[in-house]
Amino acid sequence: MKALVYHGPGKKSWEEVPDPTIQQPTDVIVKIDTTTICGTDLHILKGDVPAVTDGRILGHEGVGTITEVGSAVTTLSVGDRVIISCVSACGRCTYCKQGVNSHCLGAEGAEGIGWIFGHLIDGTQAEFVRVPYAETSLHRIPEGVSDAEGVLLSDILPTGHEIGVQYGRVKPGDVVAVIGAGPVGLAAMLTADLYGPSRVIAIDLDANRVEEAKKFGATDGVVSSDADWKDQVMAMTDGLGVDVAIEAVGIPQTFIMCLDIVRPAGTVANVGVHGTGVELPLDELWISNIAMTMGLVNANTTDTLLKMVASKKLDATPFVSHTFKLDDIIEAYDVFGRAAETKALKVILEA
C-alpha cells in the first residue's frame, strides 16, 4: 500500500510500504476512506515529538471501512463504516475504567500513553491501517454523517471540547477567550457554546482566522499583533479579565498571553502541543487563585458529539477548507503548513 512516512525532522515521503496485518485478536484492519492533517503532525515534522522515529506512518485521524476483523472482535463486522479515535483505549485498565483513555495502560505503543497512531505505531495517513483495541477505539458512523464530518470527530472536536471547554470549566455567563483560531481552537469555540458563555473571544495573529471564527461561535475577535490586543480583551470584560483562557497554539508566548488576560479565580486550559518549556512567574501567580489545566484528549465525549453532529445540533461542515485526493498528500501538507497564506482550516484527504 501507499502511506505517508516520517523520515526525521522536516522529512516525509508518500511511498510504498507493507500492508498492515492482524497482530492481536482484538485488532481490525480499516481501509482509509478519508483522513486529514493535524497541527500535531506539523509539530512532529518540526521535531517536537522525539518519540516518533524514522519509518513511522503518520496520522491519527480517519474514517474508513473495516476489511478484516480479529478473532476476538464480535461487535464490529467487515463492511462497517467507522471513525478511528485519535486515542486508543484497551477498555480494561485502571485509567480506561476512569475514562482517562489518554493514559491507557495497554501494551500497544507504550504503557500509559493512549495516543499511539502516527506516534508509537503506524497511523492513518495511509491506504489501510491496523486498529488495536478495535471495539473500544472505533465508533460506527450513523446515516446522515459524512466522512468529512466523521473525521473531525477523530480528534479536533473532542480535543477542543474536553481539554479546552470541559477542563476550562466553562459555565453559563462566562467570558471565554481562545488564543489560536486554528482547527482545535475553533473546535473549542464551537463546543463552548454548549455551556452558555456570554462571550467567546477569538484571538489570533491571522485576521482572516479571527473573522472565520465567527462562523464557529466566536462573538468577538482580536488580532494579537495589535499593540493594544490585551486592552481590547479587557474592555470586553469588567476590566478584571476573562473567566476562561484557552491556549490552542502550543508556544510559550501564547501560554503567557493566557496568563495575562485570565481574571483572579479564573482558569487557563492548555490545549496546544508544546515543544519547549514555559517559564511560570509563580512569584506573581501564587496569589491569583487561578487554575491551570492541560492534557491529552480522552475521546470519552466522542459518542455524545457524534450524536450532536448527526442531529445537526453541531455544524462541523465549516471546518473543511480544502479537499485533496489521498495521493496528493504532499501538496496537502504544503497547503496546511502555509495556513495563513492559503487560508487553510481543515484539509481533507479522500481515497
Short mmCIF file of C-alpha atoms in Angstrom, two decimals:
data_model
loop_
_atom_site.label_atom_id
_atom_site.label_comp_id
_atom_site.label_asym_id
_atom_site.label_seq_id
_atom_site.Cartn_x
_atom_site.Cartn_y
_atom_site.Cartn_z
CA MET A 1 0.00 0.00 0.00
CA LYS A 2 0.95 3.68 -0.11
CA ALA A 3 1.49 5.69 3.08
CA LEU A 4 2.95 8.98 4.32
CA VAL A 5 6.19 8.01 6.09
CA TYR A 6 8.21 10.16 8.50
CA HIS A 7 12.00 10.13 7.97
CA GLY A 8 13.15 12.59 10.62
CA PRO A 9 12.54 16.32 11.22
CA GLY A 10 11.42 18.01 8.03
CA LYS A 11 11.43 14.77 6.03
CA LYS A 12 8.40 12.82 4.83
CA SER A 13 7.58 10.68 1.81
CA TRP A 14 4.48 9.17 0.16
CA GLU A 15 5.81 5.70 -0.54
CA GLU A 16 5.02 2.01 -0.80
CA VAL A 17 5.07 0.06 2.49
CA PRO A 18 3.85 -3.41 3.53
CA ASP A 19 0.10 -3.81 4.08
CA PRO A 20 -0.92 -3.98 7.76
CA THR A 21 -1.98 -7.34 9.17
CA ILE A 22 -3.94 -8.57 12.18
CA GLN A 23 -1.48 -8.92 15.07
CA GLN A 24 -3.81 -9.36 18.06
CA PRO A 25 -7.27 -10.96 18.32
CA THR A 26 -8.75 -7.54 19.21
CA ASP A 27 -7.42 -5.86 16.03
CA VAL A 28 -9.25 -4.89 12.87
CA ILE A 29 -7.93 -3.64 9.53
CA VAL A 30 -9.59 -0.48 8.18
CA LYS A 31 -9.42 0.76 4.60
CA ILE A 32 -8.99 4.52 4.88
CA ASP A 33 -11.70 6.42 3.03
CA THR A 34 -10.95 9.86 4.49
CA THR A 35 -8.13 11.24 6.60
CA THR A 36 -6.72 14.65 7.43
CA ILE A 37 -3.65 16.51 8.69
CA CYS A 38 -3.39 17.80 12.25
CA GLY A 39 -1.29 20.56 13.75
CA THR A 40 0.32 17.81 15.82
CA ASP A 41 1.65 16.29 12.58
CA LEU A 42 3.37 19.61 11.88
CA HIS A 43 4.84 19.56 15.40
CA ILE A 44 6.19 16.05 14.68
CA LEU A 45 7.81 17.25 11.46
CA LYS A 46 9.41 20.13 13.39
CA GLY A 47 11.00 17.56 15.70
CA ASP A 48 8.83 18.48 18.70
CA VAL A 49 7.82 14.84 19.36
CA PRO A 50 11.06 12.84 19.52
CA ALA A 51 9.22 9.57 20.29
CA VAL A 52 8.22 9.49 16.59
CA THR A 53 11.00 7.60 14.84
CA ASP A 54 12.22 7.22 11.27
CA GLY A 55 9.87 4.97 9.27
CA ARG A 56 6.69 5.76 11.17
CA ILE A 57 3.50 6.21 9.14
CA LEU A 58 1.96 9.49 10.29
CA GLY A 59 -1.66 10.41 11.03
CA HIS A 60 -4.08 9.78 13.88
CA GLU A 61 -7.43 10.77 12.36
CA GLY A 62 -9.54 8.85 9.91
CA VAL A 63 -12.80 7.41 8.67
CA GLY A 64 -12.85 4.11 6.89
CA THR A 65 -14.39 0.74 6.18
CA ILE A 66 -13.47 -2.41 8.09
CA THR A 67 -11.96 -5.04 5.77
CA GLU A 68 -10.81 -7.67 8.31
CA VAL A 69 -11.55 -8.44 11.97
CA GLY A 70 -9.58 -10.29 14.63
CA SER A 71 -10.91 -13.46 16.21
CA ALA A 72 -11.96 -11.73 19.46
CA VAL A 73 -13.94 -8.96 17.73
CA THR A 74 -17.68 -9.64 17.99
CA THR A 75 -19.38 -6.23 17.89
CA LEU A 76 -17.84 -4.99 14.63
CA SER A 77 -18.07 -6.52 11.17
CA VAL A 78 -16.42 -6.33 7.77
CA GLY A 79 -18.10 -3.51 5.87
CA ASP A 80 -18.79 -1.31 8.92
CA ARG A 81 -18.09 2.38 8.34
CA VAL A 82 -16.20 3.73 11.35
CA ILE A 83 -14.48 6.73 12.92
CA ILE A 84 -10.98 5.97 14.18
CA SER A 85 -10.37 7.69 17.51
CA CYS A 86 -7.04 9.51 17.82
CA VAL A 87 -6.68 7.93 21.28
CA SER A 88 -6.78 4.16 21.62
CA ALA A 89 -8.35 2.55 24.68
CA CYS A 90 -7.96 -1.03 25.82
CA GLY A 91 -11.15 -0.53 27.88
CA ARG A 92 -9.87 -2.76 30.69
CA CYS A 93 -7.10 -0.95 32.55
CA THR A 94 -7.47 1.34 35.57
CA TYR A 95 -7.25 4.52 33.51
CA CYS A 96 -9.69 3.40 30.83
CA LYS A 97 -12.23 2.45 33.52
CA GLN A 98 -11.89 6.01 34.86
CA GLY A 99 -12.44 7.45 31.38
CA VAL A 100 -8.82 8.62 31.18
CA ASN A 101 -8.15 6.81 27.91
CA SER A 102 -5.22 9.13 27.16
CA HIS A 103 -3.19 7.15 29.69
CA CYS A 104 -4.32 3.67 28.69
CA LEU A 105 -2.04 1.05 30.21
CA GLY A 106 -2.46 -1.38 27.32
CA ALA A 107 0.62 -2.94 25.76
CA GLU A 108 0.30 -1.23 22.36
CA GLY A 109 2.87 1.52 21.82
CA ALA A 110 3.96 2.33 25.36
CA GLU A 111 2.22 1.68 28.65
CA GLY A 112 0.43 4.79 29.88
CA ILE A 113 0.13 6.54 26.51
CA GLY A 114 -3.19 6.34 24.68
CA TRP A 115 -2.11 8.38 21.66
CA ILE A 116 -0.34 5.74 19.60
CA PHE A 117 -1.42 6.22 15.94
CA GLY A 118 1.23 8.12 13.99
CA HIS A 119 3.23 8.34 17.21
CA LEU A 120 4.19 4.92 18.56
CA ILE A 121 2.53 2.71 15.94
CA ASP A 122 1.73 3.28 12.27
CA GLY A 123 -1.02 5.77 11.64
CA THR A 124 -3.90 6.71 9.37
CA GLN A 125 -2.30 8.69 6.53
CA ALA A 126 -2.24 5.50 4.50
CA GLU A 127 -4.48 3.33 2.36
CA PHE A 128 -5.02 0.84 5.22
CA VAL A 129 -4.40 0.87 8.97
CA ARG A 130 -4.34 -1.72 11.73
CA VAL A 131 -6.55 -0.62 14.64
CA PRO A 132 -5.77 -2.18 18.04
CA TYR A 133 -8.49 -2.48 20.71
CA ALA A 134 -10.99 -2.04 17.91
CA GLU A 135 -14.20 -2.48 19.91
CA THR A 136 -13.24 0.30 22.35
CA SER A 137 -11.43 2.60 19.90
CA LEU A 138 -13.81 2.79 16.91
CA HIS A 139 -17.19 4.48 16.51
CA ARG A 140 -19.75 3.37 13.92
CA ILE A 141 -20.93 6.27 11.78
CA PRO A 142 -24.71 6.73 11.64
CA GLU A 143 -26.58 7.53 8.45
CA GLY A 144 -26.51 11.20 7.57
CA VAL A 145 -22.98 11.87 8.87
CA SER A 146 -20.48 12.46 6.08
CA ASP A 147 -16.91 11.19 6.02
CA ALA A 148 -15.69 14.79 6.37
CA GLU A 149 -17.82 15.29 9.49
CA GLY A 150 -16.74 11.95 10.87
CA VAL A 151 -13.03 12.64 10.54
CA LEU A 152 -13.45 15.83 12.58
CA LEU A 153 -14.68 13.63 15.41
CA SER A 154 -11.43 11.64 15.32
CA ASP A 155 -9.61 14.40 17.17
CA ILE A 156 -10.33 18.11 16.93
CA LEU A 157 -13.93 18.20 18.18
CA PRO A 158 -13.36 16.01 21.27
CA THR A 159 -10.00 17.70 21.92
CA GLY A 160 -11.41 21.21 21.83
CA HIS A 161 -14.40 20.13 23.88
CA GLU A 162 -12.68 18.05 26.54
CA ILE A 163 -9.31 19.73 27.04
CA GLY A 164 -10.44 23.27 26.23
CA VAL A 165 -14.05 23.60 27.38
CA GLN A 166 -14.51 20.87 29.98
CA TYR A 167 -11.07 21.24 31.56
CA GLY A 168 -11.56 25.01 31.35
CA ARG A 169 -14.73 24.61 33.45
CA VAL A 170 -16.78 26.86 31.15
CA LYS A 171 -20.15 27.67 32.70
CA PRO A 172 -23.16 29.85 31.83
CA GLY A 173 -22.33 33.53 31.63
CA ASP A 174 -18.56 33.11 31.39
CA VAL A 175 -16.35 35.20 29.15
CA VAL A 176 -14.10 32.77 27.28
CA ALA A 177 -11.01 33.69 25.27
CA VAL A 178 -9.44 31.21 22.86
CA ILE A 179 -5.90 32.03 21.77
CA GLY A 180 -5.31 30.33 18.45
CA ALA A 181 -8.07 30.13 15.85
CA GLY A 182 -6.76 27.03 14.14
CA PRO A 183 -8.93 23.90 13.88
CA VAL A 184 -8.64 22.88 17.56
CA GLY A 185 -9.18 26.42 18.79
CA LEU A 186 -12.23 26.72 16.56
CA ALA A 187 -13.49 23.37 17.93
CA ALA A 188 -13.21 24.81 21.44
CA MET A 189 -15.23 27.85 20.37
CA LEU A 190 -17.90 25.71 18.72
CA THR A 191 -18.36 23.39 21.70
CA ALA A 192 -18.05 26.16 24.31
CA ASP A 193 -21.43 27.40 23.12
CA LEU A 194 -22.99 24.23 24.55
CA TYR A 195 -22.27 25.61 28.04
CA GLY A 196 -23.82 29.07 27.66
CA PRO A 197 -20.91 31.56 27.84
CA SER A 198 -21.83 35.22 27.49
CA ARG A 199 -18.91 35.92 25.15
CA VAL A 200 -16.36 33.91 23.21
CA ILE A 201 -13.34 35.94 22.09
CA ALA A 202 -11.17 34.60 19.26
CA ILE A 203 -7.54 35.79 19.40
CA ASP A 204 -5.09 35.09 16.58
CA LEU A 205 -2.30 36.72 14.58
CA ASP A 206 -4.24 35.96 11.39
CA ALA A 207 -7.06 38.46 10.81
CA ASN A 208 -8.73 36.04 8.39
CA ARG A 209 -8.93 33.32 11.04
CA VAL A 210 -10.30 35.80 13.57
CA GLU A 211 -13.05 36.64 11.12
CA GLU A 212 -13.67 32.97 10.26
CA ALA A 213 -14.04 32.22 13.97
CA LYS A 214 -17.41 33.97 13.97
CA LYS A 215 -18.76 31.00 11.98
CA PHE A 216 -17.81 28.79 14.92
CA GLY A 217 -19.45 30.69 17.76
CA ALA A 218 -16.99 33.50 18.46
CA THR A 219 -18.85 36.65 19.43
CA ASP A 220 -15.75 38.86 19.26
CA GLY A 221 -12.30 38.82 17.70
CA VAL A 222 -8.91 40.34 18.46
CA VAL A 223 -5.86 40.35 16.19
CA SER A 224 -2.97 39.66 18.54
CA SER A 225 -0.45 41.66 16.51
CA ASP A 226 -2.31 44.82 17.56
CA ALA A 227 -0.29 46.72 20.14
CA ASP A 228 -3.37 47.09 22.32
CA TRP A 229 -4.65 43.50 21.97
CA LYS A 230 -4.74 42.99 25.74
CA ASP A 231 -6.62 46.26 26.31
CA GLN A 232 -9.17 45.15 23.69
CA VAL A 233 -9.76 41.91 25.59
CA MET A 234 -10.00 43.63 28.96
CA ALA A 235 -12.53 46.08 27.53
CA MET A 236 -14.80 43.10 26.75
CA THR A 237 -14.81 42.08 30.42
CA ASP A 238 -15.33 44.13 33.55
CA GLY A 239 -11.65 45.02 33.40
CA LEU A 240 -10.58 42.08 35.53
CA GLY A 241 -10.02 39.61 32.69
CA VAL A 242 -11.68 36.56 31.18
CA ASP A 243 -13.13 33.70 33.18
CA VAL A 244 -11.53 31.06 30.95
CA ALA A 245 -8.46 31.44 28.73
CA ILE A 246 -7.88 28.54 26.34
CA GLU A 247 -4.42 28.12 24.79
CA ALA A 248 -4.64 26.39 21.40
CA VAL A 249 -1.29 27.08 19.74
CA GLY A 250 1.50 25.42 21.72
CA ILE A 251 4.21 28.06 22.07
CA PRO A 252 5.39 29.89 25.22
CA GLN A 253 4.18 33.30 24.06
CA THR A 254 0.54 32.23 23.69
CA PHE A 255 0.52 30.47 27.07
CA ILE A 256 1.85 33.65 28.72
CA MET A 257 -0.85 35.61 26.89
CA CYS A 258 -3.43 33.43 28.63
CA LEU A 259 -1.88 34.27 32.00
CA ASP A 260 -2.01 37.96 31.09
CA ILE A 261 -5.76 38.00 30.46
CA VAL A 262 -7.25 35.50 32.92
CA ARG A 263 -9.04 37.03 35.89
CA PRO A 264 -8.38 36.09 39.53
CA ALA A 265 -10.02 32.72 40.26
CA GLY A 266 -10.26 32.01 36.54
CA THR A 267 -8.95 29.04 34.58
CA VAL A 268 -6.23 28.63 31.95
CA ALA A 269 -6.81 25.50 29.87
CA ASN A 270 -3.82 24.48 27.76
CA VAL A 271 -4.74 22.51 24.63
CA GLY A 272 -1.68 23.23 22.48
CA VAL A 273 1.15 20.75 21.91
CA HIS A 274 4.30 22.34 23.36
CA GLY A 275 7.76 21.53 22.04
CA THR A 276 9.60 23.78 24.51
CA GLY A 277 9.13 24.69 28.15
CA VAL A 278 7.29 27.71 29.51
CA GLU A 279 8.62 29.70 32.45
CA LEU A 280 5.87 30.34 35.00
CA PRO A 281 6.12 33.55 37.06
CA LEU A 282 4.93 31.82 40.23
CA ASP A 283 6.07 34.78 42.32
CA GLU A 284 3.21 36.70 40.70
CA LEU A 285 0.74 33.85 40.09
CA TRP A 286 0.61 32.24 43.53
CA ILE A 287 -1.75 34.88 44.86
CA SER A 288 -4.12 34.88 41.89
CA ASN A 289 -6.19 31.77 42.72
CA ILE A 290 -6.20 30.67 39.10
CA ALA A 291 -6.34 27.04 37.97
CA MET A 292 -4.18 25.73 35.13
CA THR A 293 -5.24 22.57 33.31
CA MET A 294 -3.74 20.63 30.43
CA GLY A 295 -3.86 17.21 28.90
CA LEU A 296 -4.29 14.83 26.03
CA VAL A 297 -7.82 14.16 24.82
CA ASN A 298 -9.53 11.09 26.30
CA ALA A 299 -12.11 10.91 23.49
CA ASN A 300 -14.73 9.94 26.07
CA THR A 301 -17.19 12.52 24.72
CA THR A 302 -16.91 11.41 21.07
CA ASP A 303 -20.18 9.47 21.15
CA THR A 304 -22.02 12.50 22.58
CA LEU A 305 -20.53 14.84 19.98
CA LEU A 306 -21.31 12.34 17.22
CA LYS A 307 -24.98 12.38 18.23
CA MET A 308 -24.97 16.19 18.14
CA VAL A 309 -23.35 16.27 14.70
CA ALA A 310 -25.80 13.66 13.43
CA SER A 311 -28.77 15.65 14.75
CA LYS A 312 -27.31 18.88 13.32
CA LYS A 313 -27.03 20.45 16.78
CA LEU A 314 -23.34 20.96 15.97
CA ASP A 315 -22.40 22.08 12.47
CA ALA A 316 -18.94 20.72 11.69
CA THR A 317 -19.00 21.47 7.96
CA PRO A 318 -17.33 24.93 8.09
CA PHE A 319 -14.07 23.34 9.27
CA VAL A 320 -13.33 21.91 5.83
CA SER A 321 -11.47 24.43 3.70
CA HIS A 322 -9.63 22.18 1.22
CA THR A 323 -10.15 18.69 -0.20
CA PHE A 324 -7.45 16.59 -1.86
CA LYS A 325 -7.05 13.05 -3.10
CA LEU A 326 -5.03 10.89 -0.73
CA ASP A 327 -2.31 10.53 -3.39
CA ASP A 328 -1.85 14.31 -3.25
CA ILE A 329 -0.97 14.33 0.45
CA ILE A 330 2.40 16.06 -0.06
CA GLU A 331 0.64 19.00 -1.70
CA ALA A 332 -1.97 18.96 1.07
CA TYR A 333 0.78 19.22 3.71
CA ASP A 334 2.21 22.22 1.90
CA VAL A 335 -1.18 23.94 1.84
CA PHE A 336 -1.89 23.15 5.50
CA GLY A 337 1.60 24.21 6.56
CA ARG A 338 1.06 27.64 4.97
CA ALA A 339 -2.37 28.18 6.51
CA ALA A 340 -2.02 31.93 6.97
CA GLU A 341 -1.29 32.26 3.27
CA THR A 342 -3.66 29.60 1.91
CA LYS A 343 -6.48 30.24 4.43
CA ALA A 344 -6.50 26.53 5.25
CA LEU A 345 -8.51 25.30 8.21
CA LYS A 346 -9.03 21.53 7.93
CA VAL A 347 -7.57 19.78 4.90
CA ILE A 348 -9.48 16.62 3.96
CA LEU A 349 -7.87 13.75 2.06
CA GLU A 350 -10.10 11.29 0.23
CA ALA A 351 -9.06 7.86 -1.04
#
